[in-house]
């Protein structure tokens, strides 16, 4: 295998000699209908010559570069595009390892990504980054890592996680390699806006290291003083855009805007109107996934799916492809390496089947090698070895009992007004609702489709328990789901409407050292995720099947939301409006920061 | 004065606090009609708050940032654009120092430039770069320097110059500061295409230092193997485009294309058709000047003139302004510092008077300070001290006599076919014409409007003399022009039709230690350029007047070409087709490199 993505200066002599015809190309693609993302043209009958991992020649006839050993592929007039790039993605959300992620997305045409491993870093700290980085380097992907900025996403005041990242760790991360390219989404945006010294120092270290700062800002974008304060501090891109106004206001301040179509966050349909309706310059618009559940990778796809979706919203195919290739590369200062089919760039190339609008990937070439064709991988990838510390990360030393799920009410008997987290299908945001709940013997009684949510601190730090109430989950029978995938602190999160089933699910998770369990009176469905309690070591096909089984179990229990687990797993992510539950209790975003509020009004 | 353009990480706390309203802005612009180059929108009633050298806030109302000491400017609905950037420029061609250049262009709205001091480097070597760099740093401009790649432009085989730049010097240059940003135009493109080790090593050192490589390629762009070999070696931009095909072919290979409107190279009208007719994506199209004569800076302007010209060719004002702001900044990886009016960026801002299409600069703000208004500078700039070695650079130890201008013919009496360099108005390229010339007593006799051109090596290295013949100069009476501005080796170049006047002009230049002299029987007109024989120490207004006098003297002698001196000074630049004269003789570009050819066919 030769996925070595060496700097251009190490290979320029070979590329130069190949283009000129003095050295034989390793690979030649003939008769491409080239999607030229630099000019915005579709060019007929283009030949591409590759030397090792990079492109040497693009032009009318690569005949002069072909030798006896050159692998010649006849595109026969098919559309050929640069490999797709995911401008913001958490691999952990797909619950698979980087190698398995590569196996899942390369056949879909994704050849590179900007990965923010902040889930695993929340559990394992810098070791988590290093493991993801090292494994990703063994894949054919142009995999760029980010160092998580907000670990914990807020502070110990609002949540308990397994590690802490500060300016020192940020500076250290950038010494690990050029492929650690950015400071990951700065979710503690109130901290940045109000001049929190730790957050500003992390940004300072990033800019000093000539790296890029990615954002995550959810206050209304029309408060332009706050957004300016965030941008002025050095945050130059953001994916947390859910309205067209979000897009417009960020672009106007010079940010790159990443429009997201995750499995369960369907923001593109709304945000893309900044182009389809307002006709703003698209060069700083980028398509991203953020989080894709493993089964959605199989059922829908990856960046191919997001591009198709953008086209379905009225974006011309060329523009949609630019949003997943050259725009992304330019955002990260990498357009001399990736994002286009041109001499000097890595040979990350997709050959499509059929009409361009279908974005149906026939063949994927990554770093100059045919890695996938007809939907399947054509190369074997090595298995990565995880240390024991990474697979034993659920540190709760006691058995959980049904009593842990009893919620004390403010009255012995009668009703009390509770703050309920309303879950919304296909959106990251929740709504705070004030709902009268019944108390009996001083305990909250579930009615009207409410569920309980309980968060157990699982990093062995304080044994905290946070309790809350949910609406919109939809369980129609006694059911419980437990998981260690509870963004971003990834404590043990249990959601259900039956204390005994909730305890059963929680204990099962502890035995598995992490994963997802759905328990009803009839059935137990489980997906073990032993790496940091987030990721499976199994092949992605198995994990996708396991994830699908979880979805089905949730559906059978009445939870009908699209990719329900993705939405549920975010219910402890306190940096997303309006209200969330951590191990410290209910957390709300205010105009000036975060606050813990009591369950009862 | 405070032109310190410090990195963003040193100022982000102040910017952040200012945007939020916790610190008073140093400058506020109210009620701007903002030309937002990121979105492509014109926005009404925008306020901009500046802290020191950078922008802190852009939005609806900067009232919260205004304190007692804040300088508040009411734009009163005027158009406000980012300061203009010149993406490729040789300051030496304006024959003034960087400080004087700043004085000339800041009132015209140019706040930054990418300067390739390869003229002075050809004479003084690395010292030339350092002098230009140090002086430019004292100006309010965002001045980025390039280290010349091709010094000499070809090799000692084809020309003699005063210094040699190789990979070692290139690597050293990048240690001088972040503002040494690129390898200057790689004019020895045949060398690159054919794998010349010195050229490839220079590129290697540049990419290793994470800098950018600028190009200069003049072979027909439809030979895509050669152009690919050039691009594959790492050259990512080019300004040497004179046809729409040149633009299209470079863009398709992923290069940034710089469209030039110098004083005497009028390429934009043709090259801009890549947009106005072919509608190619404009993000990689950039407007540049390359070379502007001092009087053209006064009479026409600088980037304001080039933008106006692009608009006159049918480019919408927004797109034309993008080509001189954000596009340029993105090409050099600097869009977090310059090229847009957005938080975090340097406060390089232009307030226009009247309609946008007029691009009439009313006020220029650079690095947060009002530096020019109503066409005049508002701040004094310090005078830079040049060392003796820089102002004594004409090393010819003898008197030049009329005999030096006698051209020996191949026959004693009769006609012989000579290679004549035909000069073309408003174009950099020359044409090789074969013309029968009369010989008498073995000497060439001038007829039919021909002139002589003689190049004397002036760096004290070998005393070479090259002789040639020109057509198209247009002298209608006995006249001679001598100059040490003879691109790129800057030897003493003498053009004329009278041996005695030519000798007189040449000797006068030696006495002045460089400059330009036009001599007729009635009059001697001179412009001393003592710094490296290229640059005057005088205020630019004086130099512009001197340059105008030279133009008038040439015109009076019959040379009617637009900015004639600019065109004449390039007649020894052997890297431009088709044929040139150096101290080594006539040099021609062939399909494989350069060749010296005899004067007679």
PDB file of C-alpha atoms in Angstrom, chain A residues 315-551:
ATOM      1  CA  UNK A 315     -28.352  24.073  -6.802  1.00  0.00           C
ATOM      2  CA  UNK A 316     -26.700  23.416 -10.197  1.00  0.00           C
ATOM      3  CA  UNK A 317     -24.543  20.280  -9.987  1.00  0.00           C
ATOM      4  CA  UNK A 318     -21.350  22.262 -10.653  1.00  0.00           C
ATOM      5  CA  UNK A 319     -22.012  24.626  -7.776  1.00  0.00           C
ATOM      6  CA  UNK A 320     -23.004  21.796  -5.433  1.00  0.00           C
ATOM      7  CA  UNK A 321     -19.814  19.899  -6.294  1.00  0.00           C
ATOM      8  CA  UNK A 322     -17.737  23.033  -5.756  1.00  0.00           C
ATOM      9  CA  UNK A 323     -19.276  23.221  -2.276  1.00  0.00           C
ATOM     10  CA  UNK A 324     -17.816  19.814  -1.488  1.00  0.00           C
ATOM     11  CA  UNK A 325     -14.446  20.159  -3.247  1.00  0.00           C
ATOM     12  CA  UNK A 326     -12.684  23.430  -4.082  1.00  0.00           C
ATOM     13  CA  UNK A 327     -14.579  25.562  -1.541  1.00  0.00           C
ATOM     14  CA  UNK A 328     -13.672  23.172   1.247  1.00  0.00           C
ATOM     15  CA  UNK A 329     -10.046  22.946   0.157  1.00  0.00           C
ATOM     16  CA  UNK A 330      -9.762  26.734  -0.029  1.00  0.00           C
ATOM     17  CA  UNK A 331     -11.306  27.143   3.413  1.00  0.00           C
ATOM     18  CA  UNK A 332      -8.475  25.078   4.863  1.00  0.00           C
ATOM     19  CA  UNK A 333      -5.740  26.589   2.694  1.00  0.00           C
ATOM     20  CA  UNK A 334      -5.248  23.270   0.913  1.00  0.00           C
ATOM     21  CA  UNK A 335      -6.220  23.947  -2.672  1.00  0.00           C
ATOM     22  CA  UNK A 336      -2.715  23.069  -3.821  1.00  0.00           C
ATOM     23  CA  UNK A 337      -3.252  19.589  -2.384  1.00  0.00           C
ATOM     24  CA  UNK A 338      -6.918  18.666  -2.655  1.00  0.00           C
ATOM     25  CA  UNK A 339     -10.275  19.758  -4.025  1.00  0.00           C
ATOM     26  CA  UNK A 340      -9.508  19.888  -7.714  1.00  0.00           C
ATOM     27  CA  UNK A 341      -8.239  17.790 -10.573  1.00  0.00           C
ATOM     28  CA  UNK A 342      -5.138  19.697 -11.586  1.00  0.00           C
ATOM     29  CA  UNK A 343      -1.400  19.091 -11.794  1.00  0.00           C
ATOM     30  CA  UNK A 344       0.303  18.855  -8.424  1.00  0.00           C
ATOM     31  CA  UNK A 345      -2.817  17.947  -6.462  1.00  0.00           C
ATOM     32  CA  UNK A 346      -3.412  14.568  -4.877  1.00  0.00           C
ATOM     33  CA  UNK A 347      -5.063  12.170  -7.285  1.00  0.00           C
ATOM     34  CA  UNK A 348      -8.374  12.024  -5.407  1.00  0.00           C
ATOM     35  CA  UNK A 349     -10.775  11.387  -8.232  1.00  0.00           C
ATOM     36  CA  UNK A 350     -14.314  10.113  -8.604  1.00  0.00           C
ATOM     37  CA  UNK A 351     -15.717   8.587 -11.772  1.00  0.00           C
ATOM     38  CA  UNK A 352     -19.499   8.850 -11.874  1.00  0.00           C
ATOM     39  CA  UNK A 353     -22.013   6.616 -13.593  1.00  0.00           C
ATOM     40  CA  UNK A 354     -24.935   8.164 -15.455  1.00  0.00           C
ATOM     41  CA  UNK A 355     -26.132  11.765 -15.356  1.00  0.00           C
ATOM     42  CA  UNK A 356     -24.215  14.277 -13.298  1.00  0.00           C
ATOM     43  CA  UNK A 357     -27.253  15.134 -11.156  1.00  0.00           C
ATOM     44  CA  UNK A 358     -27.403  11.531  -9.906  1.00  0.00           C
ATOM     45  CA  UNK A 359     -23.954  11.775  -8.263  1.00  0.00           C
ATOM     46  CA  UNK A 360     -23.718   7.996  -8.548  1.00  0.00           C
ATOM     47  CA  UNK A 361     -20.164   7.015  -7.734  1.00  0.00           C
ATOM     48  CA  UNK A 362     -18.767   4.292  -9.978  1.00  0.00           C
ATOM     49  CA  UNK A 363     -15.108   4.395  -9.025  1.00  0.00           C
ATOM     50  CA  UNK A 364     -13.046   6.177  -6.397  1.00  0.00           C
ATOM     51  CA  UNK A 365      -9.354   6.901  -6.731  1.00  0.00           C
ATOM     52  CA  UNK A 366      -7.602   8.151  -3.607  1.00  0.00           C
ATOM     53  CA  UNK A 367      -3.972   9.204  -3.420  1.00  0.00           C
ATOM     54  CA  UNK A 368      -3.516   7.793  -6.908  1.00  0.00           C
ATOM     55  CA  UNK A 369      -4.904   4.337  -6.264  1.00  0.00           C
ATOM     56  CA  UNK A 370      -8.219   2.766  -7.266  1.00  0.00           C
ATOM     57  CA  UNK A 371      -9.628   2.125  -3.814  1.00  0.00           C
ATOM     58  CA  UNK A 372     -13.278   1.441  -4.587  1.00  0.00           C
ATOM     59  CA  UNK A 373     -15.443   0.506  -7.522  1.00  0.00           C
ATOM     60  CA  UNK A 374     -19.086  -0.377  -7.990  1.00  0.00           C
ATOM     61  CA  UNK A 375     -19.861   0.390  -4.373  1.00  0.00           C
ATOM     62  CA  UNK A 376     -17.200  -1.869  -2.871  1.00  0.00           C
ATOM     63  CA  UNK A 377     -13.682  -1.413  -1.594  1.00  0.00           C
ATOM     64  CA  UNK A 378     -10.938  -2.689  -3.893  1.00  0.00           C
ATOM     65  CA  UNK A 379      -8.164  -2.622  -1.293  1.00  0.00           C
ATOM     66  CA  UNK A 380      -7.772  -4.116   2.180  1.00  0.00           C
ATOM     67  CA  UNK A 381      -7.047  -1.742   5.008  1.00  0.00           C
ATOM     68  CA  UNK A 382      -4.967  -2.731   8.038  1.00  0.00           C
ATOM     69  CA  UNK A 383      -6.563  -3.273  11.423  1.00  0.00           C
ATOM     70  CA  UNK A 384      -5.591  -0.758  14.064  1.00  0.00           C
ATOM     71  CA  UNK A 385      -4.793  -1.921  17.601  1.00  0.00           C
ATOM     72  CA  UNK A 386      -6.444  -0.025  20.469  1.00  0.00           C
ATOM     73  CA  UNK A 387      -4.857  -0.051  23.936  1.00  0.00           C
ATOM     74  CA  UNK A 388      -6.697  -1.381  26.985  1.00  0.00           C
ATOM     75  CA  UNK A 389      -7.216   2.139  28.375  1.00  0.00           C
ATOM     76  CA  UNK A 390      -9.252   2.985  25.309  1.00  0.00           C
ATOM     77  CA  UNK A 391     -11.631   0.039  25.627  1.00  0.00           C
ATOM     78  CA  UNK A 392     -12.266   0.222  29.369  1.00  0.00           C
ATOM     79  CA  UNK A 393     -13.662   3.669  29.827  1.00  0.00           C
ATOM     80  CA  UNK A 394     -16.955   3.286  31.714  1.00  0.00           C
ATOM     81  CA  UNK A 395     -16.002   4.030  35.295  1.00  0.00           C
ATOM     82  CA  UNK A 396     -19.102   3.509  37.418  1.00  0.00           C
ATOM     83  CA  UNK A 397     -18.378   1.268  40.367  1.00  0.00           C
ATOM     84  CA  UNK A 398     -21.853   0.354  41.488  1.00  0.00           C
ATOM     85  CA  UNK A 399     -24.932  -1.362  40.218  1.00  0.00           C
ATOM     86  CA  UNK A 400     -27.615   1.076  39.104  1.00  0.00           C
ATOM     87  CA  UNK A 401     -31.059   0.447  40.595  1.00  0.00           C
ATOM     88  CA  UNK A 402     -34.591   1.513  39.604  1.00  0.00           C
ATOM     89  CA  UNK A 403     -34.469   3.956  42.522  1.00  0.00           C
ATOM     90  CA  UNK A 404     -31.905   6.002  40.636  1.00  0.00           C
ATOM     91  CA  UNK A 405     -34.674   6.902  38.218  1.00  0.00           C
ATOM     92  CA  UNK A 406     -37.166   8.144  40.764  1.00  0.00           C
ATOM     93  CA  UNK A 407     -37.606  11.901  40.342  1.00  0.00           C
ATOM     94  CA  UNK A 408     -38.530  13.804  43.491  1.00  0.00           C
ATOM     95  CA  UNK A 409     -41.310  16.344  42.936  1.00  0.00           C
ATOM     96  CA  UNK A 410     -41.751  19.629  44.823  1.00  0.00           C
ATOM     97  CA  UNK A 411     -45.109  18.515  46.217  1.00  0.00           C
ATOM     98  CA  UNK A 412     -46.193  15.326  47.937  1.00  0.00           C
ATOM     99  CA  UNK A 413     -49.336  15.082  45.860  1.00  0.00           C
ATOM    100  CA  UNK A 414     -50.769  17.192  43.086  1.00  0.00           C
ATOM    101  CA  UNK A 415     -49.244  18.884  40.042  1.00  0.00           C
ATOM    102  CA  UNK A 416     -46.113  20.943  39.645  1.00  0.00           C
ATOM    103  CA  UNK A 417     -44.841  22.876  36.621  1.00  0.00           C
ATOM    104  CA  UNK A 418     -41.735  21.214  35.231  1.00  0.00           C
ATOM    105  CA  UNK A 419     -39.212  22.315  32.626  1.00  0.00           C
ATOM    106  CA  UNK A 420     -39.538  19.679  29.934  1.00  0.00           C
ATOM    107  CA  UNK A 421     -37.048  19.258  27.079  1.00  0.00           C
ATOM    108  CA  UNK A 422     -39.015  18.933  23.873  1.00  0.00           C
ATOM    109  CA  UNK A 423     -37.248  16.866  21.259  1.00  0.00           C
ATOM    110  CA  UNK A 424     -37.660  17.877  17.605  1.00  0.00           C
ATOM    111  CA  UNK A 425     -37.246  15.496  14.696  1.00  0.00           C
ATOM    112  CA  UNK A 426     -34.464  16.384  12.218  1.00  0.00           C
ATOM    113  CA  UNK A 427     -33.252  19.362  14.230  1.00  0.00           C
ATOM    114  CA  UNK A 428     -30.419  19.771  16.656  1.00  0.00           C
ATOM    115  CA  UNK A 429     -32.292  22.342  18.702  1.00  0.00           C
ATOM    116  CA  UNK A 430     -34.675  21.516  21.547  1.00  0.00           C
ATOM    117  CA  UNK A 431     -37.484  23.620  22.981  1.00  0.00           C
ATOM    118  CA  UNK A 432     -38.050  24.355  26.647  1.00  0.00           C
ATOM    119  CA  UNK A 433     -41.678  23.696  27.567  1.00  0.00           C
ATOM    120  CA  UNK A 434     -43.297  24.238  30.915  1.00  0.00           C
ATOM    121  CA  UNK A 435     -45.603  21.313  31.576  1.00  0.00           C
ATOM    122  CA  UNK A 436     -47.713  20.496  34.645  1.00  0.00           C
ATOM    123  CA  UNK A 437     -46.666  17.048  35.901  1.00  0.00           C
ATOM    124  CA  UNK A 438     -48.378  14.877  38.457  1.00  0.00           C
ATOM    125  CA  UNK A 439     -46.680  14.029  41.743  1.00  0.00           C
ATOM    126  CA  UNK A 440     -47.665  11.162  43.983  1.00  0.00           C
ATOM    127  CA  UNK A 441     -45.947  10.244  47.278  1.00  0.00           C
ATOM    128  CA  UNK A 442     -43.565  13.049  46.367  1.00  0.00           C
ATOM    129  CA  UNK A 443     -42.484  11.342  43.120  1.00  0.00           C
ATOM    130  CA  UNK A 444     -43.050  12.487  39.575  1.00  0.00           C
ATOM    131  CA  UNK A 445     -45.493  10.334  37.645  1.00  0.00           C
ATOM    132  CA  UNK A 446     -45.123  10.139  33.889  1.00  0.00           C
ATOM    133  CA  UNK A 447     -48.155  11.108  31.805  1.00  0.00           C
ATOM    134  CA  UNK A 448     -48.968  12.517  28.367  1.00  0.00           C
ATOM    135  CA  UNK A 449     -46.099  10.776  26.621  1.00  0.00           C
ATOM    136  CA  UNK A 450     -43.378  12.232  28.815  1.00  0.00           C
ATOM    137  CA  UNK A 451     -40.169  10.283  29.339  1.00  0.00           C
ATOM    138  CA  UNK A 452     -37.483  10.516  31.960  1.00  0.00           C
ATOM    139  CA  UNK A 453     -33.872  11.206  31.164  1.00  0.00           C
ATOM    140  CA  UNK A 454     -31.121  10.495  33.674  1.00  0.00           C
ATOM    141  CA  UNK A 455     -27.420  11.185  33.187  1.00  0.00           C
ATOM    142  CA  UNK A 456     -24.842   9.249  35.250  1.00  0.00           C
ATOM    143  CA  UNK A 457     -21.323  10.655  35.330  1.00  0.00           C
ATOM    144  CA  UNK A 458     -19.184   7.804  34.026  1.00  0.00           C
ATOM    145  CA  UNK A 459     -15.608   9.023  34.033  1.00  0.00           C
ATOM    146  CA  UNK A 460     -15.038   8.040  37.660  1.00  0.00           C
ATOM    147  CA  UNK A 461     -14.805  11.636  38.794  1.00  0.00           C
ATOM    148  CA  UNK A 462     -17.798  12.419  41.019  1.00  0.00           C
ATOM    149  CA  UNK A 463     -20.691  10.001  40.544  1.00  0.00           C
ATOM    150  CA  UNK A 464     -23.104  12.833  39.692  1.00  0.00           C
ATOM    151  CA  UNK A 465     -26.615  12.099  38.574  1.00  0.00           C
ATOM    152  CA  UNK A 466     -28.751  14.560  36.587  1.00  0.00           C
ATOM    153  CA  UNK A 467     -32.458  14.047  36.093  1.00  0.00           C
ATOM    154  CA  UNK A 468     -34.868  15.563  33.615  1.00  0.00           C
ATOM    155  CA  UNK A 469     -38.063  15.104  31.628  1.00  0.00           C
ATOM    156  CA  UNK A 470     -38.545  14.805  27.875  1.00  0.00           C
ATOM    157  CA  UNK A 471     -41.465  15.206  25.524  1.00  0.00           C
ATOM    158  CA  UNK A 472     -41.578  14.138  21.922  1.00  0.00           C
ATOM    159  CA  UNK A 473     -39.645  10.874  22.330  1.00  0.00           C
ATOM    160  CA  UNK A 474     -42.811   9.012  21.538  1.00  0.00           C
ATOM    161  CA  UNK A 475     -42.527   5.759  23.485  1.00  0.00           C
ATOM    162  CA  UNK A 476     -45.877   4.013  23.287  1.00  0.00           C
ATOM    163  CA  UNK A 477     -45.007   1.216  25.679  1.00  0.00           C
ATOM    164  CA  UNK A 478     -42.656   0.659  28.601  1.00  0.00           C
ATOM    165  CA  UNK A 479     -39.168   1.145  27.194  1.00  0.00           C
ATOM    166  CA  UNK A 480     -35.710   2.395  27.995  1.00  0.00           C
ATOM    167  CA  UNK A 481     -32.627   3.308  26.081  1.00  0.00           C
ATOM    168  CA  UNK A 482     -29.215   3.626  27.671  1.00  0.00           C
ATOM    169  CA  UNK A 483     -26.016   4.766  26.030  1.00  0.00           C
ATOM    170  CA  UNK A 484     -22.546   6.115  26.674  1.00  0.00           C
ATOM    171  CA  UNK A 485     -22.935   8.200  23.515  1.00  0.00           C
ATOM    172  CA  UNK A 486     -24.238  11.333  25.167  1.00  0.00           C
ATOM    173  CA  UNK A 487     -22.704  14.389  23.574  1.00  0.00           C
ATOM    174  CA  UNK A 488     -20.251  15.808  24.418  1.00  0.00           C
ATOM    175  CA  UNK A 489     -19.320  14.598  27.887  1.00  0.00           C
ATOM    176  CA  UNK A 490     -20.479  11.141  26.948  1.00  0.00           C
ATOM    177  CA  UNK A 491     -21.735  10.177  30.339  1.00  0.00           C
ATOM    178  CA  UNK A 492     -24.142   7.295  30.711  1.00  0.00           C
ATOM    179  CA  UNK A 493     -27.451   8.640  29.467  1.00  0.00           C
ATOM    180  CA  UNK A 494     -30.667   6.745  30.101  1.00  0.00           C
ATOM    181  CA  UNK A 495     -34.005   7.669  28.531  1.00  0.00           C
ATOM    182  CA  UNK A 496     -37.211   5.800  29.285  1.00  0.00           C
ATOM    183  CA  UNK A 497     -40.586   5.611  30.897  1.00  0.00           C
ATOM    184  CA  UNK A 498     -40.049   2.609  33.186  1.00  0.00           C
ATOM    185  CA  UNK A 499     -37.618   2.742  36.104  1.00  0.00           C
ATOM    186  CA  UNK A 500     -36.899  -1.001  36.107  1.00  0.00           C
ATOM    187  CA  UNK A 501     -36.209  -1.140  32.363  1.00  0.00           C
ATOM    188  CA  UNK A 502     -34.038   1.960  32.645  1.00  0.00           C
ATOM    189  CA  UNK A 503     -31.954   0.327  35.358  1.00  0.00           C
ATOM    190  CA  UNK A 504     -31.674  -2.849  33.321  1.00  0.00           C
ATOM    191  CA  UNK A 505     -30.485  -0.922  30.279  1.00  0.00           C
ATOM    192  CA  UNK A 506     -27.974   1.097  32.299  1.00  0.00           C
ATOM    193  CA  UNK A 507     -26.452  -1.965  33.923  1.00  0.00           C
ATOM    194  CA  UNK A 508     -26.173  -3.713  30.586  1.00  0.00           C
ATOM    195  CA  UNK A 509     -24.200  -0.747  29.188  1.00  0.00           C
ATOM    196  CA  UNK A 510     -21.773  -0.963  32.104  1.00  0.00           C
ATOM    197  CA  UNK A 511     -21.227  -4.657  31.453  1.00  0.00           C
ATOM    198  CA  UNK A 512     -20.536  -3.995  27.778  1.00  0.00           C
ATOM    199  CA  UNK A 513     -18.132  -1.124  28.662  1.00  0.00           C
ATOM    200  CA  UNK A 514     -20.180   1.222  26.536  1.00  0.00           C
ATOM    201  CA  UNK A 515     -22.596   1.183  23.644  1.00  0.00           C
ATOM    202  CA  UNK A 516     -26.317   1.453  23.101  1.00  0.00           C
ATOM    203  CA  UNK A 517     -29.051  -0.706  24.593  1.00  0.00           C
ATOM    204  CA  UNK A 518     -32.798  -0.544  24.032  1.00  0.00           C
ATOM    205  CA  UNK A 519     -34.876  -2.548  26.479  1.00  0.00           C
ATOM    206  CA  UNK A 520     -38.577  -3.296  26.390  1.00  0.00           C
ATOM    207  CA  UNK A 521     -40.438  -5.977  28.281  1.00  0.00           C
ATOM    208  CA  UNK A 522     -40.187  -8.212  25.227  1.00  0.00           C
ATOM    209  CA  UNK A 523     -36.745  -7.547  23.923  1.00  0.00           C
ATOM    210  CA  UNK A 524     -33.201  -6.343  24.542  1.00  0.00           C
ATOM    211  CA  UNK A 525     -31.370  -4.824  21.570  1.00  0.00           C
ATOM    212  CA  UNK A 526     -27.777  -3.816  21.919  1.00  0.00           C
ATOM    213  CA  UNK A 527     -24.829  -2.389  20.036  1.00  0.00           C
ATOM    214  CA  UNK A 528     -21.523  -2.586  21.942  1.00  0.00           C
ATOM    215  CA  UNK A 529     -19.222   0.385  21.429  1.00  0.00           C
ATOM    216  CA  UNK A 530     -16.188  -0.481  23.517  1.00  0.00           C
ATOM    217  CA  UNK A 531     -13.720   2.117  22.211  1.00  0.00           C
ATOM    218  CA  UNK A 532     -14.242   5.020  24.621  1.00  0.00           C
ATOM    219  CA  UNK A 533     -17.858   3.901  24.880  1.00  0.00           C
ATOM    220  CA  UNK A 534     -18.374   5.516  21.482  1.00  0.00           C
ATOM    221  CA  UNK A 535     -16.975   3.341  18.735  1.00  0.00           C
ATOM    222  CA  UNK A 536     -17.182  -0.281  17.724  1.00  0.00           C
ATOM    223  CA  UNK A 537     -14.184  -2.245  16.542  1.00  0.00           C
ATOM    224  CA  UNK A 538     -16.384  -4.220  14.128  1.00  0.00           C
ATOM    225  CA  UNK A 539     -16.602  -3.744  10.377  1.00  0.00           C
ATOM    226  CA  UNK A 540     -18.900  -0.872   9.492  1.00  0.00           C
ATOM    227  CA  UNK A 541     -21.412  -3.180   7.827  1.00  0.00           C
ATOM    228  CA  UNK A 542     -21.949  -4.916  11.167  1.00  0.00           C
ATOM    229  CA  UNK A 543     -22.169  -1.663  13.040  1.00  0.00           C
ATOM    230  CA  UNK A 544     -24.635  -0.334  10.499  1.00  0.00           C
ATOM    231  CA  UNK A 545     -26.759  -3.433  10.998  1.00  0.00           C
ATOM    232  CA  UNK A 546     -26.496  -3.047  14.772  1.00  0.00           C
ATOM    233  CA  UNK A 547     -27.420   0.615  14.505  1.00  0.00           C
ATOM    234  CA  UNK A 548     -30.356  -0.289  12.309  1.00  0.00           C
ATOM    235  CA  UNK A 549     -31.490  -2.789  14.936  1.00  0.00           C
ATOM    236  CA  UNK A 550     -31.337  -0.035  17.546  1.00  0.00           C
ATOM    237  CA  UNK A 551     -33.403   2.225  15.284  1.00  0.00           C
TER     238      UNK A 551
END
